[in-house]
Amino acid sequence: MPTLSFSSAWSITAAVNPPRAVYLDFPLGHTAGKPEAPDTNRAILDAALDAFTNMRTPGAIVRLPFEWADDDAWKDSVMRPKASGGAHADDRVERWSTPQYQTDEDRQRVAAAPDCPTCVFLE
Amino acid sequence: MPSTRPPVDYIERTRAQYDALGYPPYQWVQEPAPPPFVPLEKPLSECSVGLIGSGGIYVSGQIAFHYKDDVSYRIVDTSTPTRELRATHFAYDLTDARRDPNVVFPLDTLRDAVARGRLGELSRRAYAFMGGIYSSRKVRNLLAPALADRVQEDEVDLAILVPV
């Protein structure tokens, strides 16, 4: 089956080597566009689909012509170990093994109806 | 001014971060070239399109993902209103994904593309899981084959993959 992979991490995508990929030079967490920007996101998808239809080389990654901001300042702070080092250099949150709900209401809805037929557990 | 700097090299920055933390190097998946390549059989305007995203999206009422190598996935009906989508993940800033899930799970964007005739239709089901699974073995042996089976069963012509 044909696939089209989006990417905001060129080196990782190049290592994983999907058949066809489009690269969007945005901060992680924005692989498919900007928040509340439907016109921009429509243009991004259209550019991605155009690129997809023209790709003939397995493993191709095509850079899409969109910029996150007027300058590249955001690239400075991404995953840079802080000078202090130690645990503060790791800005990921702790890896809890219980469900991490966005809202309490979500948690309460599951407590009231714990069977989730659309949740698929593989182990 | 357009971007003049190269893409952020997350593999290199992860290496530097792990070094700073005293962790052993992360073992990145490295797939050999060339990957399998399947041509598209018909115009996009006639294609049924599937969506798989790894941004930790779930629908309110579904069980949320946990943060320790969660290899489960959620079936998301593609008619779900965007306001019912939620985002959870331990390794990226969720602010924008919670404000507008389309940044990592572009349901509205795809629905719009169908409405415009750019795509034929959106498959009834999309699939969501939470990346940051450190066991590539579990992804390769459990999760990836399960999702591949799903989109095959859905008979989509093209699967769009949105990793985070």
Coordinates of C-alpha atoms in Angstrom, one line a residue:
Chain A
M1 CA 0.0 0.0 0.0
P2 CA 1.4 3.5 -0.8
T3 CA 2.2 5.6 2.2
L4 CA 3.1 9.2 2.7
S5 CA 5.0 10.1 5.9
F6 CA 5.2 13.6 7.3
S7 CA 8.3 14.5 9.2
S8 CA 9.7 17.3 11.3
A9 CA 12.9 15.4 12.1
W10 CA 14.9 14.9 9.0
S11 CA 17.7 12.8 10.4
I12 CA 15.3 10.4 12.1
T13 CA 13.2 10.0 9.0
A14 CA 16.3 9.4 6.9
A15 CA 17.3 6.7 9.3
V16 CA 13.9 5.0 9.4
N17 CA 13.7 5.4 5.6
P18 CA 10.0 5.3 4.8
P19 CA 9.2 4.9 1.1
R20 CA 8.0 8.6 0.6
A21 CA 8.3 11.4 3.1
V22 CA 7.7 15.2 3.2
Y23 CA 9.7 17.3 5.6
L24 CA 8.2 20.3 7.4
D25 CA 10.9 22.4 9.2
F26 CA 8.7 23.1 12.2
P27 CA 9.3 22.4 15.9
L28 CA 8.4 18.9 17.2
G29 CA 4.7 18.7 17.9
H30 CA 3.7 20.4 14.6
T31 CA 4.3 17.6 12.1
A32 CA 1.2 18.5 10.0
G33 CA 1.0 22.3 10.5
K34 CA 0.3 25.2 12.8
P35 CA -2.5 25.6 15.4
E36 CA -5.7 27.3 14.3
A37 CA -4.2 28.0 10.9
P38 CA -6.5 26.0 8.5
D39 CA -5.4 28.0 5.4
T40 CA -1.7 27.3 6.1
N41 CA -2.5 23.6 6.9
R42 CA -4.5 23.2 3.7
A43 CA -1.5 24.6 1.7
I44 CA 0.9 22.3 3.6
L45 CA -1.3 19.2 2.8
D46 CA -1.7 20.3 -0.9
A47 CA 2.1 20.7 -1.2
A48 CA 2.6 17.3 0.5
L49 CA 0.2 15.6 -1.9
D50 CA 1.8 17.3 -4.9
A51 CA 5.2 16.1 -3.8
F52 CA 3.8 12.6 -3.2
T53 CA 2.5 12.3 -6.7
N54 CA 5.8 13.3 -8.1
M55 CA 8.0 11.0 -6.0
R56 CA 9.6 8.2 -8.0
T57 CA 12.6 7.3 -5.8
P58 CA 12.1 5.0 -2.9
G59 CA 13.2 6.7 0.3
A60 CA 12.8 10.2 -1.1
I61 CA 12.3 13.1 1.4
V62 CA 11.0 16.3 -0.1
R63 CA 11.3 19.5 1.9
L64 CA 8.0 21.5 1.9
P65 CA 8.4 25.3 1.4
F66 CA 7.0 26.5 4.7
E67 CA 8.7 28.4 7.5
W68 CA 7.7 28.2 11.2
A69 CA 8.7 31.8 11.9
D70 CA 10.5 34.8 10.4
D71 CA 13.7 33.5 11.8
D72 CA 15.3 30.2 13.0
A73 CA 15.7 31.2 16.7
W74 CA 13.5 28.3 17.8
K75 CA 16.2 25.9 16.6
D76 CA 18.6 27.2 19.3
S77 CA 16.8 25.9 22.3
V78 CA 15.6 22.5 21.1
M79 CA 17.0 19.7 23.1
R80 CA 20.1 21.6 24.1
P81 CA 21.7 20.3 27.3
K82 CA 21.6 23.2 29.7
A83 CA 24.9 24.5 31.1
S84 CA 24.0 23.3 34.6
G85 CA 23.7 19.7 33.3
G86 CA 22.3 17.1 35.5
A87 CA 18.6 16.2 35.7
H88 CA 17.6 19.7 34.6
A89 CA 19.0 19.0 31.1
D90 CA 16.1 16.5 30.5
D91 CA 12.9 18.3 29.9
R92 CA 10.8 15.2 29.2
V93 CA 8.3 14.4 31.9
E94 CA 8.4 11.3 34.0
R95 CA 7.3 8.1 32.2
W96 CA 4.3 7.1 34.3
S97 CA 2.8 3.7 33.6
T98 CA -0.9 4.7 34.2
P99 CA -3.1 6.5 31.7
Q100 CA -2.2 10.2 31.4
Y101 CA -5.5 12.1 30.7
Q102 CA -5.6 15.6 29.3
T103 CA -8.5 16.4 31.6
D104 CA -10.2 15.1 34.7
E105 CA -13.4 14.9 32.8
D106 CA -11.7 12.4 30.4
R107 CA -10.7 10.3 33.4
Q108 CA -14.2 10.4 34.9
R109 CA -15.8 9.3 31.6
V110 CA -13.6 6.2 31.5
A111 CA -14.3 5.5 35.1
A112 CA -18.0 5.6 34.3
A113 CA -17.6 3.4 31.2
P114 CA -14.4 1.5 31.5
D115 CA -14.9 -0.8 28.5
C116 CA -13.3 0.8 25.6
P117 CA -14.1 -1.1 22.4
T118 CA -12.0 1.3 20.3
C119 CA -8.9 1.0 22.5
V120 CA -6.7 -1.9 21.3
F121 CA -4.1 -3.4 23.6
L122 CA -1.5 -5.6 22.1
E123 CA 0.2 -7.0 25.2
Chain B
M1 CA 13.6 36.0 6.1
P2 CA 13.4 32.4 5.0
S3 CA 15.1 29.7 6.9
T4 CA 18.7 29.4 6.1
R5 CA 19.8 26.9 8.7
P6 CA 19.7 23.2 8.3
P7 CA 17.1 21.0 9.9
V8 CA 17.6 20.3 13.6
D9 CA 19.5 17.1 13.9
Y10 CA 17.5 15.3 16.7
I11 CA 19.7 12.3 16.6
E12 CA 22.8 14.4 17.3
R13 CA 21.0 16.4 20.0
T14 CA 19.7 13.3 21.6
R15 CA 23.3 12.0 21.7
A16 CA 24.5 15.2 23.3
Q17 CA 21.6 15.2 25.8
Y18 CA 22.2 11.5 26.8
D19 CA 25.9 12.2 27.2
A20 CA 25.1 15.2 29.4
L21 CA 22.8 13.0 31.5
G22 CA 25.3 10.1 31.7
Y23 CA 23.0 7.7 29.8
P24 CA 24.3 5.2 27.2
P25 CA 23.7 6.2 23.6
Y26 CA 20.1 5.7 22.3
Q27 CA 20.0 3.0 19.6
W28 CA 18.2 4.5 16.7
V29 CA 16.4 2.3 14.2
Q30 CA 18.3 2.3 10.9
E31 CA 16.4 0.7 8.0
P32 CA 18.3 -0.3 4.9
A33 CA 17.7 1.3 1.6
P34 CA 15.8 1.1 -0.6
P35 CA 12.5 0.8 1.1
P36 CA 9.6 -1.0 -0.6
F37 CA 7.8 1.4 -2.9
V38 CA 4.2 0.8 -4.1
P39 CA 2.9 3.1 -6.9
L40 CA -0.4 4.8 -6.5
E41 CA -3.0 3.1 -8.7
K42 CA -5.4 6.0 -9.3
P43 CA -5.8 9.8 -9.0
L44 CA -5.8 11.2 -5.4
S45 CA -9.3 12.6 -6.1
E46 CA -10.5 9.0 -6.3
C47 CA -8.5 7.6 -3.4
S48 CA -9.7 6.5 0.0
V49 CA -7.2 7.8 2.5
G50 CA -6.3 6.5 5.9
L51 CA -4.5 8.4 8.7
I52 CA -2.1 7.0 11.4
G53 CA -0.7 9.4 13.9
S54 CA 1.8 8.9 16.7
G55 CA 1.2 12.2 18.6
G56 CA -0.7 10.6 21.5
I57 CA -4.2 11.5 20.3
Y58 CA -7.2 9.9 21.9
V59 CA -10.9 10.7 21.9
S60 CA -12.5 11.9 25.2
G61 CA -14.1 8.7 26.6
Q62 CA -11.2 6.5 25.5
I63 CA -8.5 5.3 27.8
A64 CA -5.5 7.7 27.6
F65 CA -2.0 6.5 26.8
H66 CA 0.5 5.9 29.5
Y67 CA 4.1 7.0 29.2
K68 CA 6.1 3.7 29.5
D69 CA 6.3 2.0 26.2
D70 CA 2.6 2.0 25.5
V71 CA 2.1 -0.1 22.3
S72 CA -1.7 0.2 22.3
Y73 CA -3.6 2.2 19.7
R74 CA -6.9 4.0 19.5
I75 CA -9.5 3.7 16.7
V76 CA -10.7 7.2 15.9
D77 CA -13.9 7.6 13.9
T78 CA -13.0 10.2 11.2
S79 CA -16.3 12.0 11.8
T80 CA -15.2 12.8 15.4
P81 CA -15.5 16.5 16.1
T82 CA -12.1 17.9 16.7
R83 CA -13.1 19.3 20.1
E84 CA -13.4 15.7 21.3
L85 CA -9.8 14.9 20.5
R86 CA -7.2 15.0 23.3
A87 CA -3.4 14.8 23.3
T88 CA -1.0 13.2 25.7
H89 CA 2.7 12.5 25.4
F90 CA 5.8 12.7 27.6
A91 CA 8.3 14.0 25.1
Y92 CA 6.9 17.0 23.2
D93 CA 5.3 20.3 24.2
L94 CA 1.6 19.6 24.0
T95 CA 0.4 23.2 24.1
D96 CA -0.4 23.5 20.5
A97 CA -1.7 19.9 20.0
R98 CA -4.2 20.6 22.8
R99 CA -5.2 23.9 21.3
D100 CA -5.6 22.4 17.8
P101 CA -5.1 18.6 17.4
N102 CA -4.7 19.2 13.6
V103 CA -1.0 20.0 14.2
V104 CA -0.3 16.3 14.8
F105 CA -3.6 14.6 13.7
P106 CA -4.9 16.6 10.7
L107 CA -8.5 15.3 10.6
D108 CA -10.0 18.7 9.7
T109 CA -7.3 19.3 7.1
L110 CA -8.1 15.9 5.5
R111 CA -11.9 16.4 5.7
D112 CA -11.4 19.8 4.0
A113 CA -9.3 18.1 1.3
V114 CA -12.1 15.6 0.7
A115 CA -14.7 18.5 0.6
R116 CA -12.6 20.3 -2.0
G117 CA -12.3 17.1 -4.1
R118 CA -8.5 16.9 -3.6
L119 CA -8.9 13.5 -2.1
G120 CA -11.7 11.0 -2.8
E121 CA -12.7 10.1 0.7
L122 CA -11.4 9.7 4.2
S123 CA -11.5 6.2 5.5
R124 CA -14.1 5.7 8.3
R125 CA -11.4 4.9 10.8
A126 CA -8.1 6.6 11.7
Y127 CA -5.6 5.2 14.1
A128 CA -3.7 7.0 16.9
F129 CA -0.9 5.8 19.2
M130 CA 1.7 7.4 21.3
G131 CA 5.3 7.4 20.1
G132 CA 8.3 7.6 22.3
I133 CA 8.2 3.8 22.5
Y134 CA 11.7 2.9 23.4
S135 CA 11.3 -0.7 22.4
S136 CA 11.7 -0.8 18.6
R137 CA 11.2 -4.6 18.9
K138 CA 7.6 -4.1 20.2
V139 CA 6.9 -1.5 17.5
R140 CA 8.2 -3.8 14.8
N141 CA 6.6 -7.0 16.1
L142 CA 3.4 -5.8 17.6
L143 CA 2.2 -2.3 16.8
A144 CA 3.4 -1.7 13.2
P145 CA 1.9 -5.1 11.9
A146 CA -1.4 -4.5 13.7
L147 CA -1.7 -1.0 12.2
A148 CA -0.7 -2.2 8.7
D149 CA -3.4 -5.0 9.0
R150 CA -5.9 -2.4 10.0
V151 CA -5.4 -0.1 7.0
Q152 CA -5.3 -3.1 4.7
E153 CA -8.7 -4.3 6.1
D154 CA -10.0 -0.7 5.6
E155 CA -9.0 -1.0 2.0
V156 CA -7.5 2.5 1.8
D157 CA -5.6 3.4 -1.3
L158 CA -3.1 5.6 0.5
A159 CA -2.1 5.8 4.2
I160 CA -0.9 9.1 5.6
L161 CA 1.5 8.8 8.5
V162 CA 2.0 11.6 10.9
P163 CA 4.8 10.9 13.4
V164 CA 5.9 13.1 16.3

